[in-house]
PDB file of C-alpha atoms in Angstrom:
ATOM      1  CA  MET A   6     -39.151  38.754  12.481  1.00  0.00           C
ATOM      2  CA  LYS A   7     -41.422  37.623  15.090  1.00  0.00           C
ATOM      3  CA  ASN A   8     -40.891  34.429  15.277  1.00  0.00           C
ATOM      4  CA  GLY A   9     -37.225  35.543  16.362  1.00  0.00           C
ATOM      5  CA  VAL A  10     -37.941  37.727  18.920  1.00  0.00           C
ATOM      6  CA  ALA A  11     -40.474  34.837  20.282  1.00  0.00           C
ATOM      7  CA  LEU A  12     -37.319  32.334  20.425  1.00  0.00           C
ATOM      8  CA  VAL A  13     -35.569  34.827  22.237  1.00  0.00           C
ATOM      9  CA  SER A  14     -37.977  35.524  24.549  1.00  0.00           C
ATOM     10  CA  ASP A  15     -38.527  31.849  25.285  1.00  0.00           C
ATOM     11  CA  VAL A  16     -34.808  31.125  25.597  1.00  0.00           C
ATOM     12  CA  PRO A  17     -32.863  34.005  26.511  1.00  0.00           C
ATOM     13  CA  PRO A  18     -29.447  32.798  27.115  1.00  0.00           C
ATOM     14  CA  PHE A  19     -29.652  31.582  23.491  1.00  0.00           C
ATOM     15  CA  TYR A  20     -29.982  34.915  21.856  1.00  0.00           C
ATOM     16  CA  PRO A  21     -26.240  35.795  21.432  1.00  0.00           C
ATOM     17  CA  MET A  22     -26.092  32.349  19.228  1.00  0.00           C
ATOM     18  CA  VAL A  23     -29.382  33.124  17.414  1.00  0.00           C
ATOM     19  CA  SER A  24     -27.844  36.398  16.600  1.00  0.00           C
ATOM     20  CA  LEU A  25     -24.633  35.024  15.643  1.00  0.00           C
ATOM     21  CA  SER A  26     -26.726  32.815  13.193  1.00  0.00           C
ATOM     22  CA  ALA A  27     -28.558  35.411  11.969  1.00  0.00           C
ATOM     23  CA  THR A  28     -25.970  37.269  11.137  1.00  0.00           C
ATOM     24  CA  THR A  29     -23.649  34.633   9.609  1.00  0.00           C
ATOM     25  CA  ALA A  30     -26.891  33.664   7.698  1.00  0.00           C
ATOM     26  CA  SER A  31     -27.356  37.515   6.427  1.00  0.00           C
ATOM     27  CA  THR A  32     -23.584  37.330   5.523  1.00  0.00           C
ATOM     28  CA  ALA A  33     -23.615  34.381   3.535  1.00  0.00           C
ATOM     29  CA  LEU A  34     -27.070  35.416   1.596  1.00  0.00           C
ATOM     30  CA  THR A  35     -24.927  38.707   0.992  1.00  0.00           C
ATOM     31  CA  VAL A  36     -22.232  37.195  -0.865  1.00  0.00           C
ATOM     32  CA  ALA A  37     -24.665  34.575  -2.573  1.00  0.00           C
ATOM     33  CA  GLN A  38     -26.153  37.891  -4.269  1.00  0.00           C
TER      34      GLN A  38
END
């Protein structure tokens, strides 16, 4: 979480992509379980 926030602060333009990637990863993990 903290690392993610740091990345967002360092690279604001990439926030949408990071958010989308995090959502996709969370969904994949949920489906895997």
